[in-house]
Amino acid sequence: MYDDDIVRIVAGLIKNGMNMDKSSIYECNLFMKELNNFINCDTHFNAHYSGDKITIESVFFDPLLSVELDKTTIQCIPMADEGWIDAVFEVVKFMHLKEEEERDKKQKQKKQIEQDNRDLDWL
């Protein structure tokens, strides 16, 4: 992947947001709550969640990025000239971790179903 590709992807993310149409509004709100916890516990940023908005701040409490939920679309809005890209990458990292977790859960369920079917084969 070239630098131009990365810039184009991040620009699309900022311009269009992240579409979560496959999720319900409840799941989107749960995602925002978990994102807030992830930012506060696992990164060097601070986050404040109120309403449909998470404000991500630097260690000096300077606002960097606003992550807003509009129905099932999550929009990342830069609030500073510098430093906001690191916050965007933390949001993308969280999304990747959530997707990986979901994929693992589905694989475990599939293996369990296969195991249950094998256990019943003798009948």
JSON list of C-alpha atoms in Angstrom, two decimals, residues 41-81:
[
{"chain": "A", "resi": 41, "resn": "CYS", "atom": "CA", "xyz": [-8.04, 2.44, 29.35]},
{"chain": "A", "resi": 42, "resn": "ASP", "atom": "CA", "xyz": [-5.82, 1.27, 26.49]},
{"chain": "A", "resi": 43, "resn": "THR", "atom": "CA", "xyz": [-4.46, 4.46, 24.89]},
{"chain": "A", "resi": 44, "resn": "HIS", "atom": "CA", "xyz": [-2.70, 7.60, 26.05]},
{"chain": "A", "resi": 45, "resn": "PHE", "atom": "CA", "xyz": [-5.71, 9.73, 25.05]},
{"chain": "A", "resi": 46, "resn": "ASN", "atom": "CA", "xyz": [-8.63, 10.86, 27.21]},
{"chain": "A", "resi": 47, "resn": "ALA", "atom": "CA", "xyz": [-12.22, 10.49, 26.06]},
{"chain": "A", "resi": 48, "resn": "HIS", "atom": "CA", "xyz": [-15.54, 11.96, 27.21]},
{"chain": "A", "resi": 49, "resn": "TYR", "atom": "CA", "xyz": [-18.81, 10.36, 26.12]},
{"chain": "A", "resi": 50, "resn": "SER", "atom": "CA", "xyz": [-22.00, 12.37, 26.23]},
{"chain": "A", "resi": 51, "resn": "GLY", "atom": "CA", "xyz": [-25.12, 11.86, 24.17]},
{"chain": "A", "resi": 52, "resn": "ASP", "atom": "CA", "xyz": [-24.12, 10.60, 20.73]},
{"chain": "A", "resi": 53, "resn": "LYS", "atom": "CA", "xyz": [-20.62, 12.07, 20.84]},
{"chain": "A", "resi": 54, "resn": "ILE", "atom": "CA", "xyz": [-17.18, 11.11, 22.11]},
{"chain": "A", "resi": 55, "resn": "THR", "atom": "CA", "xyz": [-14.57, 13.83, 22.40]},
{"chain": "A", "resi": 56, "resn": "ILE", "atom": "CA", "xyz": [-11.02, 12.48, 22.29]},
{"chain": "A", "resi": 57, "resn": "GLU", "atom": "CA", "xyz": [-8.42, 14.68, 23.96]},
{"chain": "A", "resi": 58, "resn": "SER", "atom": "CA", "xyz": [-4.65, 14.71, 24.19]},
{"chain": "A", "resi": 59, "resn": "VAL", "atom": "CA", "xyz": [-2.81, 14.10, 27.46]},
{"chain": "A", "resi": 60, "resn": "PHE", "atom": "CA", "xyz": [-2.92, 17.88, 27.93]},
{"chain": "A", "resi": 61, "resn": "PHE", "atom": "CA", "xyz": [-6.74, 17.83, 27.56]},
{"chain": "A", "resi": 62, "resn": "ASP", "atom": "CA", "xyz": [-6.69, 19.55, 24.16]},
{"chain": "A", "resi": 63, "resn": "PRO", "atom": "CA", "xyz": [-9.64, 18.32, 22.04]},
{"chain": "A", "resi": 64, "resn": "LEU", "atom": "CA", "xyz": [-8.35, 16.39, 19.03]},
{"chain": "A", "resi": 65, "resn": "LEU", "atom": "CA", "xyz": [-11.24, 14.47, 17.54]},
{"chain": "A", "resi": 66, "resn": "SER", "atom": "CA", "xyz": [-14.98, 14.26, 17.86]},
{"chain": "A", "resi": 67, "resn": "VAL", "atom": "CA", "xyz": [-16.53, 10.85, 17.14]},
{"chain": "A", "resi": 68, "resn": "GLU", "atom": "CA", "xyz": [-20.24, 11.32, 16.53]},
{"chain": "A", "resi": 69, "resn": "LEU", "atom": "CA", "xyz": [-23.00, 8.78, 16.02]},
{"chain": "A", "resi": 70, "resn": "ASP", "atom": "CA", "xyz": [-25.75, 9.67, 13.55]},
{"chain": "A", "resi": 71, "resn": "LYS", "atom": "CA", "xyz": [-28.21, 6.74, 13.48]},
{"chain": "A", "resi": 72, "resn": "THR", "atom": "CA", "xyz": [-25.86, 3.98, 12.21]},
{"chain": "A", "resi": 73, "resn": "THR", "atom": "CA", "xyz": [-23.04, 6.13, 10.83]},
{"chain": "A", "resi": 74, "resn": "ILE", "atom": "CA", "xyz": [-20.02, 7.04, 12.92]},
{"chain": "A", "resi": 75, "resn": "GLN", "atom": "CA", "xyz": [-18.39, 10.29, 11.86]},
{"chain": "A", "resi": 76, "resn": "CYS", "atom": "CA", "xyz": [-14.86, 11.35, 12.87]},
{"chain": "A", "resi": 77, "resn": "ILE", "atom": "CA", "xyz": [-14.47, 15.14, 12.94]},
{"chain": "A", "resi": 78, "resn": "PRO", "atom": "CA", "xyz": [-11.02, 16.66, 13.56]},
{"chain": "A", "resi": 79, "resn": "MET", "atom": "CA", "xyz": [-11.03, 19.41, 16.20]},
{"chain": "A", "resi": 80, "resn": "ALA", "atom": "CA", "xyz": [-7.36, 20.41, 15.97]},
{"chain": "A", "resi": 81, "resn": "ASP", "atom": "CA", "xyz": [-4.77, 21.02, 13.30]}
]
